[in-house]
Each structure stands twice: as C-alpha cells, then as structure tokens.
Coordinates of C-alpha atoms in Angstrom, one line a residue:
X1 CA 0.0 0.0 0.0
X2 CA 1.1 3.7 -0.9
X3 CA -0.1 7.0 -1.1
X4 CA 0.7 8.4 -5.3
X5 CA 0.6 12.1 -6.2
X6 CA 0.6 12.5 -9.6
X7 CA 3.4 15.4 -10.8
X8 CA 3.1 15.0 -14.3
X9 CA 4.7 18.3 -15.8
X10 CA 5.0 20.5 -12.7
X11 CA 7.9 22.6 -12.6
X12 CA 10.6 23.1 -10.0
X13 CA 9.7 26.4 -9.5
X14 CA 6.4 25.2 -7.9
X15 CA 7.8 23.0 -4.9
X16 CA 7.7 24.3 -2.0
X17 CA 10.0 23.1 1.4
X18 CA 8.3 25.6 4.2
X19 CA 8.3 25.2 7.7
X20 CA 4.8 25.8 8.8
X21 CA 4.0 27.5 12.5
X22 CA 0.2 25.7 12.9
X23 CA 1.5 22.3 11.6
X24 CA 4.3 22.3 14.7
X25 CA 1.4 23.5 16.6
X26 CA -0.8 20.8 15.9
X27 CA 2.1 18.2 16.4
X28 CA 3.4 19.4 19.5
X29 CA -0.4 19.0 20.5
X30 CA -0.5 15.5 19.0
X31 CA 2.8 14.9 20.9
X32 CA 1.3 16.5 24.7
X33 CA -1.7 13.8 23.8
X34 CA -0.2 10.8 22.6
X35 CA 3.0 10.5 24.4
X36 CA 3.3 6.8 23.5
X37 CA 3.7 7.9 20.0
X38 CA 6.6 10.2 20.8
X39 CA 9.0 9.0 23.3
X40 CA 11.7 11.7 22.9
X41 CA 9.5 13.8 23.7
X42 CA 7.9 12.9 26.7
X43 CA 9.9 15.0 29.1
X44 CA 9.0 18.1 26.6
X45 CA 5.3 17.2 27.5
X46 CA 5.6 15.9 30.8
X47 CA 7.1 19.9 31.6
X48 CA 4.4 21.3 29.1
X49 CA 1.1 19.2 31.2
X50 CA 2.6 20.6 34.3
X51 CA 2.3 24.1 33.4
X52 CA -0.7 24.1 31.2
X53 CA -3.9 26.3 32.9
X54 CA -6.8 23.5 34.0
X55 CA -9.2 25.7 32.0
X56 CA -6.8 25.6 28.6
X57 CA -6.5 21.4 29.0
X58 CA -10.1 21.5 29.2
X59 CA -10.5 23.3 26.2
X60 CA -8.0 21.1 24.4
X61 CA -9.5 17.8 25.4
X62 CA -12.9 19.1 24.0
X63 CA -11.1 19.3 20.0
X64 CA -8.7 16.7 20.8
X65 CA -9.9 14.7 18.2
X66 CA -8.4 17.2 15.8
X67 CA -5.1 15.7 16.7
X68 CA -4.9 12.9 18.6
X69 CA -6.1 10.0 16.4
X70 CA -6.0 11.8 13.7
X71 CA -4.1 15.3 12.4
X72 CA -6.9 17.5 11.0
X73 CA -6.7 19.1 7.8
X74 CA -7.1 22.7 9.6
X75 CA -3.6 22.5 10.4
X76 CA -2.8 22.9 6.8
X77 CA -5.2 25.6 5.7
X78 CA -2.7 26.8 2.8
X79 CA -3.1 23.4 1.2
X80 CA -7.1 25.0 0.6
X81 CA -6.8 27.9 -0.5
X82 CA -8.3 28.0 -4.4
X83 CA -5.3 27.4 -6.8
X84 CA -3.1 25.0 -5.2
X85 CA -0.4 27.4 -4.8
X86 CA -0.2 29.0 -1.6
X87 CA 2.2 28.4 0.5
X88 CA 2.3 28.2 5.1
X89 CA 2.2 31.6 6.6
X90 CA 5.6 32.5 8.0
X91 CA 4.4 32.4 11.6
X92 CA 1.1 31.3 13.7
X93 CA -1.1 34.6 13.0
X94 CA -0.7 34.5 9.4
X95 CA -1.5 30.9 8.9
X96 CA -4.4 31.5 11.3
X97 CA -5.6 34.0 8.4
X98 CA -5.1 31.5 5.9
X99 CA -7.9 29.5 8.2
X100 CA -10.4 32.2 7.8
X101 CA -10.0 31.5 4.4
X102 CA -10.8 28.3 4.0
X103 CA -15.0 28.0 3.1
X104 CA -17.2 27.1 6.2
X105 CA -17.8 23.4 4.3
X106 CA -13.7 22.8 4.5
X107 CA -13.5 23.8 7.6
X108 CA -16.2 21.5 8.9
X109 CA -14.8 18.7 6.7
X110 CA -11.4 18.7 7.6
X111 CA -12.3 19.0 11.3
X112 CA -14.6 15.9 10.9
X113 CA -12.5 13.7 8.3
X114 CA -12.6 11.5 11.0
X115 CA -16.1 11.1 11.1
X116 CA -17.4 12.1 7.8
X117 CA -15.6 11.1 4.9
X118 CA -15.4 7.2 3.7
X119 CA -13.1 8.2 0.8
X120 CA -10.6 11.2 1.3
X121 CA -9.4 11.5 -2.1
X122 CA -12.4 12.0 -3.9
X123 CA -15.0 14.4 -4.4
X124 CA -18.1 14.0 -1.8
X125 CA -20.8 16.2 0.2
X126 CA -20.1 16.6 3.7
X127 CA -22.2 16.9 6.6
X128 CA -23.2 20.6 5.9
X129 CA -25.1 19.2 3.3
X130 CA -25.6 15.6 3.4
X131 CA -28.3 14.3 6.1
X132 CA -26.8 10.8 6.4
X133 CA -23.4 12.1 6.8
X134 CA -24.6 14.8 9.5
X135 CA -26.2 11.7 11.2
X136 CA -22.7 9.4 10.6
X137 CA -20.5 12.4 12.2
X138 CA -22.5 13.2 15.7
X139 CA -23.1 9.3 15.7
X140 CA -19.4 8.9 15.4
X141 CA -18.9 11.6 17.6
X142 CA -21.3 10.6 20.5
X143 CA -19.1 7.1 20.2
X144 CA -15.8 9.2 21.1
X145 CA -17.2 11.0 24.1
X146 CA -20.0 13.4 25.3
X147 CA -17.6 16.5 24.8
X148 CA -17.1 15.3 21.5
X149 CA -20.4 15.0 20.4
X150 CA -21.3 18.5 21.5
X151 CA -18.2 20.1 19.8
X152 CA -19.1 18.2 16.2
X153 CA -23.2 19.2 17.3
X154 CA -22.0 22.8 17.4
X155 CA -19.7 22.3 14.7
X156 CA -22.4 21.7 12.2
X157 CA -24.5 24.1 13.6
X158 CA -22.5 27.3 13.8
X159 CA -19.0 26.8 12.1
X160 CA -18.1 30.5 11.9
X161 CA -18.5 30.5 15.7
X162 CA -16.1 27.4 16.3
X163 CA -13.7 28.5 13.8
X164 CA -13.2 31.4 16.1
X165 CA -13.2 29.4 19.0
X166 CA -10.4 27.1 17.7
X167 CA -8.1 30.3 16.4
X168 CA -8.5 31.5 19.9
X169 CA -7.6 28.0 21.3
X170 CA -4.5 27.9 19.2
X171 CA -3.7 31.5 20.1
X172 CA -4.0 30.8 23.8
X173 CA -1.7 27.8 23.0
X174 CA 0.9 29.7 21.5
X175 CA 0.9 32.5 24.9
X176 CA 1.2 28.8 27.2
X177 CA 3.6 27.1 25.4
X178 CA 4.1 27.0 21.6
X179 CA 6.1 30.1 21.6
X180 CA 8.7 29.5 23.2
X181 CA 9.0 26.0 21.7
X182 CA 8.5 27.3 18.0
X183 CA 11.4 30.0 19.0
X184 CA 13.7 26.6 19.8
X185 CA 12.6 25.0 16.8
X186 CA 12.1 27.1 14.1
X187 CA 15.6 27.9 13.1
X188 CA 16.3 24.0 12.5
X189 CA 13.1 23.9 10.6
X190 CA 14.3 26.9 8.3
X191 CA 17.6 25.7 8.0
X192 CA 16.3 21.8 6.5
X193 CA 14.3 24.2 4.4
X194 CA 17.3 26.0 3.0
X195 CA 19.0 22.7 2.4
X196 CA 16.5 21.2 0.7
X197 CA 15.6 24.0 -1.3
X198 CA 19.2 23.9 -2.6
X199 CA 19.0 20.0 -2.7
X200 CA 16.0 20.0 -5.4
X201 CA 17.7 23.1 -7.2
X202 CA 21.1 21.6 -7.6
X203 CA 20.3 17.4 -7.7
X204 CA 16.7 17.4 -8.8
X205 CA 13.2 16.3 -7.3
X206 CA 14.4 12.8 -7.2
X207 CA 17.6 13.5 -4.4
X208 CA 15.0 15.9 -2.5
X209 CA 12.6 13.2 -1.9
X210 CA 14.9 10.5 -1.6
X211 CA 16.9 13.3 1.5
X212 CA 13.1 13.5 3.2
X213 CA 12.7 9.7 4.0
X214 CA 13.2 6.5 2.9
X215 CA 9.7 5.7 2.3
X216 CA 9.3 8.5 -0.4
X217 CA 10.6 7.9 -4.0
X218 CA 10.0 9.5 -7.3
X219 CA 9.6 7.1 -10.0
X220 CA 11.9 7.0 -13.6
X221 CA 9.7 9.1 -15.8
X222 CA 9.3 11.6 -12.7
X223 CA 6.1 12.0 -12.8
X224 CA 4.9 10.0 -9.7
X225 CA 5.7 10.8 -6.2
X226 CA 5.0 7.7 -4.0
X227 CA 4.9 7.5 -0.2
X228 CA 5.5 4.1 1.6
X229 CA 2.5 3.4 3.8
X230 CA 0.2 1.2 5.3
X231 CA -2.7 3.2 3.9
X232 CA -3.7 3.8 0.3
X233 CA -4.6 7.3 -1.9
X234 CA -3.9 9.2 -4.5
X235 CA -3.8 12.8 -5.2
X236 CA -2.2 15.3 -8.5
X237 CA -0.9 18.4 -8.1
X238 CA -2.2 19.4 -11.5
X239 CA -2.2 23.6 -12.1
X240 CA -0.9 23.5 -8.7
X241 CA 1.9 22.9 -6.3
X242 CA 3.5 20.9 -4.4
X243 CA 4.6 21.6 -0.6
X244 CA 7.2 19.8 1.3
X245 CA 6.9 21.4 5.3
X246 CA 9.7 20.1 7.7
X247 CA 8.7 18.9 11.8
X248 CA 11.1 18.8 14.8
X249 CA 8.3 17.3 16.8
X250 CA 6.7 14.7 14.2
X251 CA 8.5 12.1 14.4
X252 CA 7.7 9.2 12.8
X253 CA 4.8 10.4 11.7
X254 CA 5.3 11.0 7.7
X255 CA 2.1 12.3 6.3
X256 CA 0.9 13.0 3.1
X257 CA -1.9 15.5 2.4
X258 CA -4.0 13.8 -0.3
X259 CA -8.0 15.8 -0.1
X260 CA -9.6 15.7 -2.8
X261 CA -9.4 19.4 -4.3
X262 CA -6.6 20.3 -2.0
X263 CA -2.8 20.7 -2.9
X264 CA -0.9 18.3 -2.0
X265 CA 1.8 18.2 0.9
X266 CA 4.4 16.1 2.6
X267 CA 5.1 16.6 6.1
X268 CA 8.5 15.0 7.2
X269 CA 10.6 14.8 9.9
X270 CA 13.6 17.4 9.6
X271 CA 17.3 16.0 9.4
X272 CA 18.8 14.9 12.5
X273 CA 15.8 12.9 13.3
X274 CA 16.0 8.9 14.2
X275 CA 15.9 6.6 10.9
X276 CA 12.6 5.7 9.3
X277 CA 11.2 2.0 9.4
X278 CA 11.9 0.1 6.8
X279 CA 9.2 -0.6 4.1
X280 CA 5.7 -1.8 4.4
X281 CA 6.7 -4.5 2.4
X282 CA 10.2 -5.5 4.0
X283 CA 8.4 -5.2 7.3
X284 CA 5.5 -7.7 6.0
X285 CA 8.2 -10.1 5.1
X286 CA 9.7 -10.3 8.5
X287 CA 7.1 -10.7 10.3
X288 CA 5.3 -13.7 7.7
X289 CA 8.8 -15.1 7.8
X290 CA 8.9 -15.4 11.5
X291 CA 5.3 -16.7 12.0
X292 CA 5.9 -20.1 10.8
X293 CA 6.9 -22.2 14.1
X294 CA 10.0 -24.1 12.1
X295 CA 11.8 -20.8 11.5
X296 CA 11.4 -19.9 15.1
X297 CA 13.3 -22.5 16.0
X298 CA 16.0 -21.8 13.3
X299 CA 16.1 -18.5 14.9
X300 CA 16.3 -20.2 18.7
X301 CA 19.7 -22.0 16.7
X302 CA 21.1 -19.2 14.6
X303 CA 20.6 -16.3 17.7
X304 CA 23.5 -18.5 19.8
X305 CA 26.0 -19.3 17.4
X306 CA 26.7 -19.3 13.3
X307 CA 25.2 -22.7 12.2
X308 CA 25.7 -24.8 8.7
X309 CA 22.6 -26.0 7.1
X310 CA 23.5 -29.3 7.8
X311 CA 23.8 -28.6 11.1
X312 CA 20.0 -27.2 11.6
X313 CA 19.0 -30.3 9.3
X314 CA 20.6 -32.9 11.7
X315 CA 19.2 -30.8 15.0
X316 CA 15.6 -30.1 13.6
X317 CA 15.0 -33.8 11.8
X318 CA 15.1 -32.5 8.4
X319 CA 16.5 -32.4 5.0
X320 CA 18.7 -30.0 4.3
X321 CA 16.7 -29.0 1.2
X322 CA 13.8 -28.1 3.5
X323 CA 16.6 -26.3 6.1
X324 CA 17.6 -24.1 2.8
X325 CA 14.0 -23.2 2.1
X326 CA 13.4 -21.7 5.3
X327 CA 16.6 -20.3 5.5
X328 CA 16.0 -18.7 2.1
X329 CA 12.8 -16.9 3.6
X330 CA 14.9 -15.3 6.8
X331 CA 17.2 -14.3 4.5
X332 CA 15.0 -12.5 2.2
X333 CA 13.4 -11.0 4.4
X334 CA 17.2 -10.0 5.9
X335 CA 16.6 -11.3 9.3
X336 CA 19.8 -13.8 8.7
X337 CA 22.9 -13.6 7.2
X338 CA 25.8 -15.7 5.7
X339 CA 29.4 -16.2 5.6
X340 CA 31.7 -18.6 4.2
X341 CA 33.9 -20.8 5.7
X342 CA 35.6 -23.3 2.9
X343 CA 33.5 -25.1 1.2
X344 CA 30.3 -24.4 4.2
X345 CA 28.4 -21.2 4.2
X346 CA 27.2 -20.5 8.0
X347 CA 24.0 -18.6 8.9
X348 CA 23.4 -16.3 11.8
X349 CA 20.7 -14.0 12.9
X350 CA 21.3 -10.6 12.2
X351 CA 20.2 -9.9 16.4
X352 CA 20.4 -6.0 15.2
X353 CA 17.2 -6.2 12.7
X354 CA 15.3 -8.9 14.9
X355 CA 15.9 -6.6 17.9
X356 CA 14.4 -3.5 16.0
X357 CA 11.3 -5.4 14.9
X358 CA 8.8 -3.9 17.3
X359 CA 10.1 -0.4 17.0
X360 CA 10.4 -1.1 13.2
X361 CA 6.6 -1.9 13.1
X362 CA 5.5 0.9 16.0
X363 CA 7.1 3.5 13.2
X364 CA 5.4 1.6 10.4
X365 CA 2.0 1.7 11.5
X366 CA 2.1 5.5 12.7
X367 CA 4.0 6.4 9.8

C-alpha cells in the first residue's frame, strides 16, 4: 500500500519546502496527547502538562480529536486555498488567516475527516449538506465521548463561531507554550528548508525526496511521487503545487496531504531525526517469515551461534533442502545472514534487525 501524487509536468519552480508554524502547533499538541507515539519527547510534554492552565487542558480535550487519532486538515489551511499554490504563513497569526480562508464546508470537513468522509481523495458532500453524513458524524462523535459530540453538534451548527473558538484556542496555546517552543525549533526547521531547497535546485526532485525519508521515492519518468504506507490514496498536483513542510516534533509520523481538491503536501521529519522504518513491504516479510513455528526455532539456533545448514537439518530432523527453504525466507526477508567458511556457508541471525522489529513496526504503523 502507498499514497501516489501524480506530478506529471509540474515545474521546480512550484515546490515548496516551508516550515509551517500551525502544523508544529498541531504536532506538538498531538505529541502532549499521545506521548506513547513520541518518546523523545515525553519529558518536553511531561514539563508542558505541568504548566498548562486546568481551563486551557479543558479546552483542548474538548477538540482533541483534531489531533490525537488523527491530524486534522485545519492544520494545513494553505493546502485549501483556491489554486493550489499558496504556501504556510511565516508564523502562527498569518497561517491562522489562511484558516479564515478556508469556506465554512472545508472547515467543517477537515475538522470531521474522522467522522465524515469514507473516501478522502475523492469528491463527496459533507455533513453541511448531506443528512446521512450529519447523522454518521454526531453518531461517530457521541461514540468518542460526550464533549465530542457537542463540539461536532456545534460544529455543524454554527461553524463561523467554532472556527473562532479554535483560532483563539491555538492562540491561547501559543501564549502557554508554543512560543517559546517554536522560538527553539524554528531555526532547525528553516535551516532543512534552505537545504532542501538547494537539494531539489542543484540534484533534482528525485535527491530531494529521496533526503526526506526512505519511504518517499519518485519514479523514472518523474512523474509519480510515491509515499510508503500502510494506507492507500492518491492525489495530483495538477495547475498547482506541491509543498514539502519540515517537523522537529513529528516524528515518525510522515504524512501525506492527499484531499480531494486540496494541494498536495508532505510533512516530514527534519534532518537529524531517528531513521525511518523500513518498508511496508520489507516489514510484512519479517514478520510472515517469523510466523511459521520451524523458523522460530532456526532462529532459537542461529541467535546463539553461526550454524551450517547441515547442522540445523541434523538438529531439527530434516532435509537440508527443507533447512535451505526456510533459510532462504529469513534471509530475504534479511533477518539472517551468511558467511563462508571453505566449502560451508554458516548462517546467523542478524540480532540487530530482529531486535528493531517492534520499534520497526511501532514507526510503520504510525508512519
């Protein structure tokens, strides 16, 4: 599974690498909710909790939705603006602007995409307008919590009123917290900017992505852009752009902006940050190729000490034919390794991958 944005025949001159103020925002949120999710950060939000004002936490647990399971399209309010080609406001007020912008129905869309929308990256009617899908969201809603449902309830009945309520929410954020973290941040973020920038200018699109993770590749014709996850879309930039915004405090989240309608946008975690998880696929093979009970034991052999594959046949009751078959899937799925010794070849687990396996799939999933 991947997420695709189409590229066909944009120029250079329309990708964008821009920090964005409200994205950080919304991920340092994320972060103060979901430690679990980010555990080099946990003494940032341990210090953050302690400080916060009971009536602010209240306030945030009420829209936590926006960015807890999910991270809300209002973070990104420049991806939907009409023409695909604006770009994040250089600091909290002006991207706040940008908010206003946005029509009330994709406002109340992309605060509800959790709720609302069975397909994201194609055209449908939202709850505005669409009786079932009013009745889906505060059903939805109701399911998460009482405070939920009465935020999506007013939501849907006054979204000029909680569009103001949530710029004031993100304001009072900023005064508690945020500003003083985006004042830490902010220069790495500009700086992974610059260097990008000068990346795609000098080495082409293809180096840029290939510098943002390891899960985002162009193709050879360049005209596909395709993200390594465990979810599937598909987006174009088409007249539009294309926006690339660094995080300090995302990761591993790597998100893709896909809407329908919306310009598309990669959020990534800046340089410096800890190495992505290998691919979906690589990841599937591992764990297939340790669920079969015969390779366990291999791997019960191999994790003590280099073994031939006569060796495992004569200790297991097998034929070494069978021995090379399983061997063959560990190996491909590079969970064991060989050297050669003579005329033998002796395996061993690789202990370094098969110790990374649950942080590789943790960083998978919420990738």
């Amino acid at each position: 599974m991947s997420v695709t944005i189409d590229i066909t025949a944009l120029p250079l001159e329309r990708i964008t690498v821009a920090p964005s103020p409200l994205a950080e925002l919304g991920m340092a949120l994320h972060a103060l909710s979901e430690p679990g999710h980010h555990p080099d950060l946990r003494g940032w939000a341990a210090a953050v909790s302690s400080r916060l004002d009971p009536s602010l936490a209240d306030r945030l647990c009420e829209a936590d939705f926006l960015w807890h399971s999910t991270f809300s399209d209002v973070f990104a309010p420049f991806a939907g603006i009409p023409g695909g080609r604006a770009v994040p406001g250089a600091t909290l007020a002006e991207e706040l602007d940008l908010l206003d912008k946005l029509t009330d129905e994709q406002f109340v869309n992309a605060a509800l995409e959790f709720t609302c929308q069975l397909r994201y990256d194609i055209q449908e009617a939202g709850p505005l307008h669409d009786p079932e899908l009013r009745r889906r969201s505060l059903e939805l809603a109701a399911a998460r919590g009482a405070v939920q449902e009465r935020f999506t309830r007013r939501l849907l009945t006054d979204p000029p009123a909680v569009r103001a309520w949530f710029r004031q929410l993100m304001l009072d954020c900023d005064d508690a917290f945020f500003a003083d973290t985006w004042a830490r941040v902010q220069p790495q973020l500009a700086a992974d900017a610059r260097h990008k920038t000068e990346l795609l200018r000098r080495k082409g699109l293809g180096e840029a992505l290939a510098s943002l993770s390891g899960a985002v590749s162009l193709d050879e014709e360049g005209r596909v852009i395709t993200v390594d996850k465990l979810v599937a879309g598909h987006t174009a930039a088409g007249d539009g752009g294309l926006v690339l915004v660094p995080t300090s405090l995302g990761w591993p989240h790597l998100m893709v902006l896909h809407r329908y309608g919306w310009q598309p946008a990669i959020t990534y975690p800046a340089s410096g940050s800890r190495p992505q998880a290998p691919s979906v696929e690589q990841l599937t093979l591992r764990l297939e190729a340790l669920a079969h009970p015969v390779r366990m034991r291999l791997c019960r052999h191999l994790a003590r000490a280099p073994h031939t594959t006569s060796e495992l046949a004569d200790a297991h009751g097998m034929t070494a034919p069978e021995i090379s078959r399983h061997l063959s899937v560990l190996r491909k799925a590079g969970l064991v390794t060989g050297s050669r010794r003579g005329r033998y070849v002796r395996h061993q687990l690789d202990l370094t991958a098969v110790a990374r396996l649950g942080s590789d799939f943790i960083e998978g999933v919420l990738r």
